[in-house]
Coordinates of N, CA and C in Angstrom, one line a residue:
M251 N -138.2 89.5 -14.4 CA -138.8 89.6 -13.1 C -137.7 89.5 -12.1
S252 N -137.9 90.3 -11.1 CA -136.9 90.3 -10.0 C -137.1 89.1 -9.1
R253 N -136.1 88.8 -8.3 CA -136.2 87.7 -7.3 C -137.3 88.0 -6.3
R254 N -137.5 89.2 -5.9 CA -138.6 89.5 -4.9 C -140.0 89.2 -5.4
M255 N -140.2 89.4 -6.7 CA -141.5 89.1 -7.3 C -141.8 87.6 -7.4
R256 N -140.8 86.8 -7.6 CA -141.0 85.4 -7.7 C -141.2 84.7 -6.4
S257 N -140.6 85.2 -5.4 CA -140.6 84.6 -4.1 C -142.1 84.5 -3.5
P258 N -142.8 85.6 -3.5 CA -144.2 85.4 -3.0 C -145.1 84.5 -3.8
L259 N -144.9 84.5 -5.1 CA -145.6 83.7 -6.0 C -145.3 82.2 -5.7
V260 N -144.1 81.9 -5.5 CA -143.7 80.5 -5.2 C -144.3 80.1 -3.9
V261 N -144.2 80.9 -2.9 CA -144.8 80.6 -1.6 C -146.3 80.4 -1.7
L262 N -147.0 81.2 -2.4 CA -148.4 81.0 -2.6 C -148.7 79.7 -3.3
V263 N -148.0 79.3 -4.3 CA -148.3 78.1 -5.0 C -148.0 76.9 -4.1
V264 N -146.9 76.9 -3.3 CA -146.6 75.8 -2.4 C -147.6 75.7 -1.3
A265 N -148.1 76.9 -0.8 CA -149.2 76.8 0.2 C -150.5 76.2 -0.3
L266 N -150.9 76.6 -1.5 CA -152.1 76.1 -2.1 C -152.0 74.6 -2.4
L267 N -150.8 74.1 -2.8 CA -150.6 72.7 -3.0 C -150.7 71.9 -1.7
A268 N -150.1 72.5 -0.6 CA -150.2 71.8 0.7 C -151.6 71.7 1.2
V269 N -152.4 72.8 1.0 CA -153.8 72.8 1.4 C -154.6 71.7 0.6
A270 N -154.3 71.7 -0.7 CA -155.1 70.7 -1.5 C -154.7 69.3 -1.1
A271 N -153.4 69.0 -0.9 CA -153.0 67.7 -0.5 C -153.6 67.2 0.8
S272 N -153.6 68.1 1.8 CA -154.2 67.8 3.1 C -155.7 67.5 3.0
G273 N -156.4 68.2 2.1 CA -157.8 68.0 1.9 C -158.1 66.6 1.2
V274 N -157.3 66.3 0.3 CA -157.4 65.0 -0.5 C -157.1 63.8 0.5
S275 N -156.1 63.9 1.3 CA -155.8 62.8 2.2 C -156.8 62.7 3.3
G276 N -157.5 63.8 3.7 CA -158.6 63.7 4.7 C -159.8 63.0 4.1
C277 N -160.1 63.3 2.8 CA -161.2 62.6 2.2 C -161.0 61.2 1.9
A278 N -159.7 60.8 1.6 CA -159.4 59.4 1.4 C -159.5 58.6 2.6
R279 N -159.3 59.2 3.8 CA -159.4 58.4 5.0 C -160.8 58.3 5.6
A280 N -161.7 59.2 5.1 CA -163.0 59.3 5.8 C -163.8 58.0 5.7
G281 N -163.8 57.2 4.6 CA -164.6 56.1 4.4 C -164.0 54.7 4.8
R282 N -162.8 54.8 5.4 CA -162.0 53.5 5.6 C -161.8 53.3 7.1
G283 N -162.8 53.5 8.0 CA -162.7 53.3 9.4 C -162.2 51.9 9.8
A284 N -162.8 50.9 9.3 CA -162.4 49.6 9.7 C -161.0 49.2 9.1
A285 N -160.7 49.7 7.9 CA -159.4 49.4 7.3 C -158.3 50.1 8.1
L286 N -158.5 51.2 8.7 CA -157.5 51.9 9.5 C -157.4 51.4 10.9
G287 N -158.1 50.4 11.3 CA -158.0 49.8 12.6 C -158.9 50.5 13.6
N288 N -159.8 51.4 13.2 CA -160.7 51.9 14.2 C -161.7 50.8 14.6
P289 N -162.0 50.8 15.9 CA -162.9 49.7 16.4 C -164.3 49.8 15.8
V290 N -164.7 48.7 15.3 CA -166.1 48.6 14.7 C -166.7 47.4 15.4
S291 N -167.8 47.5 16.1 CA -168.3 46.3 16.8 C -168.9 45.3 15.8
A292 N -169.0 44.1 16.1 CA -169.4 43.0 15.2 C -170.9 43.2 14.8
D293 N -171.7 43.8 15.7 CA -173.1 44.0 15.4 C -173.4 45.3 14.7
S294 N -172.4 46.1 14.4 CA -172.6 47.4 13.7 C -172.8 47.2 12.2
G295 N -172.4 46.0 11.6 CA -172.6 45.8 10.2 C -174.1 45.4 9.9
V296 N -174.4 45.5 8.7 CA -175.8 45.1 8.2 C -175.6 43.9 7.3
T297 N -176.5 42.9 7.4 CA -176.5 41.8 6.6 C -177.6 41.9 5.6
L298 N -177.3 41.6 4.3 CA -178.3 41.6 3.2 C -178.4 40.1 2.9
V299 N -179.7 39.6 2.9 CA -180.0 38.3 2.5 C -180.9 38.4 1.2
V300 N -180.4 37.9 0.1 CA -181.1 37.9 -1.2 C -181.6 36.5 -1.4
R301 N -183.0 36.5 -1.5 CA -183.7 35.3 -1.9 C -184.1 35.4 -3.4
N302 N -183.6 34.6 -4.2 CA -183.9 34.7 -5.6 C -184.9 33.6 -6.0
D303 N -186.2 34.0 -6.0 CA -187.2 33.1 -6.4 C -187.4 33.0 -7.9
N304 N -186.6 33.8 -8.7 CA -186.6 33.8 -10.1 C -185.8 32.6 -10.6
F305 N -186.0 32.2 -11.9 CA -185.2 31.2 -12.5 C -183.8 31.7 -13.0
S306 N -183.7 33.0 -13.2 CA -182.5 33.6 -13.8 C -181.5 33.8 -12.7
D307 N -180.2 33.7 -13.0 CA -179.2 34.1 -12.1 C -179.1 35.7 -12.2
V308 N -178.9 36.3 -11.1 CA -178.9 37.8 -11.1 C -177.6 38.4 -10.5
D309 N -177.2 39.5 -11.0 CA -176.2 40.3 -10.4 C -176.9 41.2 -9.4
V310 N -176.3 41.3 -8.2 CA -176.9 42.2 -7.1 C -176.0 43.4 -6.9
W311 N -176.6 44.6 -6.8 CA -175.9 45.8 -6.7 C -176.5 46.6 -5.5
V312 N -175.6 47.3 -4.7 CA -176.1 48.2 -3.7 C -175.8 49.6 -4.3
I313 N -176.8 50.5 -4.1 CA -176.6 51.9 -4.5 C -176.6 52.7 -3.3
S314 N -175.5 53.4 -3.0 CA -175.3 54.2 -1.8 C -174.6 55.5 -2.2
Y315 N -175.2 56.6 -1.7 CA -174.7 57.9 -2.1 C -174.6 58.1 -3.6
G316 N -175.5 57.5 -4.3 CA -175.6 57.6 -5.7 C -174.6 56.7 -6.5
L317 N -173.8 55.9 -5.8 CA -172.8 55.1 -6.5 C -173.2 53.6 -6.4
P318 N -173.2 53.0 -7.6 CA -173.5 51.5 -7.5 C -172.3 50.7 -7.2
T319 N -172.4 49.7 -6.4 CA -171.3 48.8 -6.1 C -171.9 47.4 -6.2
R320 N -171.2 46.6 -7.0 CA -171.6 45.2 -7.3 C -171.3 44.3 -6.1
L321 N -172.3 43.6 -5.6 CA -172.1 42.7 -4.4 C -171.7 41.3 -4.9
G322 N -172.4 40.8 -5.9 CA -172.1 39.5 -6.4 C -173.3 38.9 -7.2
V323 N -173.2 37.6 -7.4 CA -174.2 36.9 -8.2 C -175.0 36.0 -7.2
V324 N -176.3 35.9 -7.5 CA -177.2 35.0 -6.7 C -177.8 34.1 -7.8
M325 N -177.6 32.8 -7.7 CA -178.1 31.9 -8.7 C -179.6 31.8 -8.6
G326 N -180.2 31.4 -9.7 CA -181.7 31.2 -9.7 C -182.2 30.2 -8.6
S327 N -183.3 30.5 -8.0 CA -183.9 29.7 -7.0 C -183.0 29.3 -5.9
S328 N -182.2 30.3 -5.4 CA -181.3 30.1 -4.3 C -181.2 31.4 -3.4
S329 N -180.5 31.3 -2.3 CA -180.3 32.5 -1.5 C -178.8 32.8 -1.3
Q330 N -178.5 34.0 -1.0 CA -177.1 34.4 -0.7 C -177.1 35.5 0.3
R331 N -176.1 35.4 1.2 CA -175.9 36.5 2.3 C -174.7 37.3 1.9
F332 N -174.9 38.6 2.2 CA -173.8 39.6 2.0 C -173.7 40.5 3.2
Q333 N -172.4 40.7 3.7 CA -172.2 41.6 4.8 C -171.9 42.9 4.2
L334 N -172.6 43.9 4.6 CA -172.5 45.3 4.1 C -171.6 46.1 5.0
D335 N -170.8 47.0 4.4 CA -169.9 47.9 5.2 C -170.8 48.9 5.9
P336 N -170.5 49.2 7.1 CA -171.4 50.2 7.9 C -171.4 51.6 7.2
T337 N -170.4 52.0 6.5 CA -170.4 53.3 5.8 C -171.4 53.3 4.7
V338 N -171.6 52.2 4.0 CA -172.5 52.1 2.9 C -174.0 52.3 3.4
T339 N -174.3 51.7 4.6 CA -175.6 51.6 5.1 C -176.1 52.9 5.7
L340 N -175.2 53.9 5.9 CA -175.6 55.2 6.4 C -176.2 56.1 5.4
A341 N -176.1 55.8 4.1 CA -176.5 56.7 3.0 C -178.1 56.9 3.1
P342 N -178.5 58.1 2.8 CA -179.9 58.4 2.8 C -180.6 57.9 1.6
D343 N -179.9 57.4 0.6 CA -180.5 56.9 -0.6 C -180.1 55.4 -0.9
L344 N -180.0 54.7 0.2 CA -179.7 53.2 0.1 C -180.8 52.5 -0.6
R345 N -180.4 51.7 -1.6 CA -181.3 50.8 -2.4 C -180.5 49.7 -3.0
F346 N -181.2 48.6 -3.4 CA -180.6 47.4 -4.0 C -181.3 47.2 -5.3
V347 N -180.5 46.7 -6.2 CA -180.9 46.4 -7.6 C -180.4 45.0 -8.0
A348 N -181.2 44.2 -8.6 CA -180.8 42.9 -9.1 C -181.1 42.9 -10.6
T349 N -180.1 42.5 -11.4 CA -180.3 42.5 -12.9 C -180.0 41.0 -13.4
P350 N -181.0 40.5 -14.2 CA -180.7 39.1 -14.6 C -179.6 39.0 -15.6
I351 N -178.8 38.0 -15.4 CA -177.6 37.8 -16.3 C -178.1 37.3 -17.6
G352 N -177.9 38.0 -18.7 CA -178.3 37.6 -20.0 C -179.8 37.8 -20.3
G353 N -180.4 38.6 -19.5 CA -181.9 38.9 -19.6 C -182.2 40.3 -19.5
N354 N -183.5 40.6 -19.5 CA -184.0 42.0 -19.5 C -184.7 42.3 -18.2
G355 N -184.8 43.5 -17.8 CA -185.5 44.0 -16.6 C -184.6 44.1 -15.5
R356 N -185.2 44.4 -14.3 CA -184.4 44.5 -13.1 C -185.3 44.6 -11.9
A357 N -184.9 44.0 -10.8 CA -185.6 44.1 -9.5 C -185.0 45.3 -8.7
N358 N -185.9 46.1 -8.2 CA -185.4 47.3 -7.5 C -186.1 47.3 -6.1
S359 N -185.3 47.5 -5.1 CA -185.8 47.5 -3.7 C -186.6 48.8 -3.3
G360 N -186.2 49.9 -4.0 CA -186.7 51.2 -3.6 C -185.9 51.6 -2.4
P361 N -186.1 52.8 -1.8 CA -185.3 53.3 -0.7 C -185.4 52.4 0.5
V362 N -184.3 52.2 1.2 CA -184.3 51.4 2.4 C -183.6 52.2 3.5
V363 N -184.2 52.2 4.7 CA -183.7 52.8 5.9 C -183.3 51.7 6.8
V364 N -182.1 51.6 7.3 CA -181.6 50.5 8.1 C -180.7 51.1 9.2
Q365 N -180.7 50.4 10.4 CA -179.9 50.7 11.5 C -178.8 49.6 11.7
P366 N -177.7 50.0 12.3 CA -176.6 49.0 12.5 C -177.2 47.7 13.2
G367 N -176.7 46.6 12.7 CA -177.1 45.3 13.3 C -178.4 44.7 12.7
Q368 N -179.1 45.4 11.9 CA -180.3 44.8 11.3 C -180.0 44.0 10.1
T369 N -181.0 43.2 9.6 CA -180.8 42.3 8.5 C -181.9 42.8 7.4
I370 N -181.4 42.9 6.2 CA -182.3 43.3 5.1 C -182.5 42.0 4.3
E371 N -183.8 41.8 4.0 CA -184.1 40.6 3.1 C -184.7 41.2 1.8
F372 N -183.9 41.0 0.7 CA -184.3 41.4 -0.6 C -184.8 40.2 -1.4
R373 N -186.1 40.1 -1.6 CA -186.7 38.9 -2.2 C -187.0 39.2 -3.7
I374 N -186.4 38.5 -4.6 CA -186.5 38.7 -6.0 C -187.6 37.7 -6.5
G375 N -188.7 38.3 -7.0 CA -189.9 37.5 -7.4 C -189.7 36.9 -8.7
L376 N -190.7 36.0 -9.1 CA -190.7 35.4 -10.4 C -190.8 36.4 -11.5
R377 N -191.6 37.5 -11.2 CA -191.6 38.7 -12.0 C -190.8 39.7 -11.3
L378 N -189.7 40.2 -11.9 CA -188.8 41.1 -11.3 C -189.4 42.3 -10.7
R379 N -190.4 42.9 -11.3 CA -191.0 44.1 -10.8 C -191.8 43.9 -9.5
L380 N -192.1 42.6 -9.2 CA -192.8 42.3 -8.0 C -191.9 41.9 -6.8
S381 N -190.7 42.3 -6.9 CA -189.7 42.0 -5.8 C -190.0 42.8 -4.6
T382 N -189.6 42.3 -3.4 CA -189.9 43.0 -2.2 C -188.6 43.1 -1.3
V383 N -188.7 44.0 -0.4 CA -187.6 44.2 0.6 C -188.2 44.4 2.0
S384 N -187.5 43.8 3.0 CA -188.0 44.0 4.4 C -186.7 44.1 5.2
V385 N -186.9 44.8 6.4 CA -185.8 45.0 7.3 C -186.2 44.4 8.6
R386 N -185.4 43.6 9.2 CA -185.6 43.1 10.6 C -184.5 43.5 11.5

């Protein structure tokens, strides 16, 4: 191959790699507003209060944009507060799930619509399927 034939090919490959790298870095920055120092007001976050009326300890998960994220454990017959990231609460498919540790079944909130500054109460019933959610 002559030198002229390789030069445009190398230029094309370098250009494609540059475009791909800029797209990846833009996506990586999209969900980290607070971490990058962008101002986020104190009342823009959403608080989740989990009241566990069940005797079992439960793992609590938030499902946002189809991805589950574990929030933590709520002991049986107790309550726990979680501060949710504003980017998580903007999802059109926001829901919460609690699974008993070492047990069967799960409590599911169903879809939740929330605005910045609101509080979500996820109440886990004695029977997991009878759990409720409310937004204030």
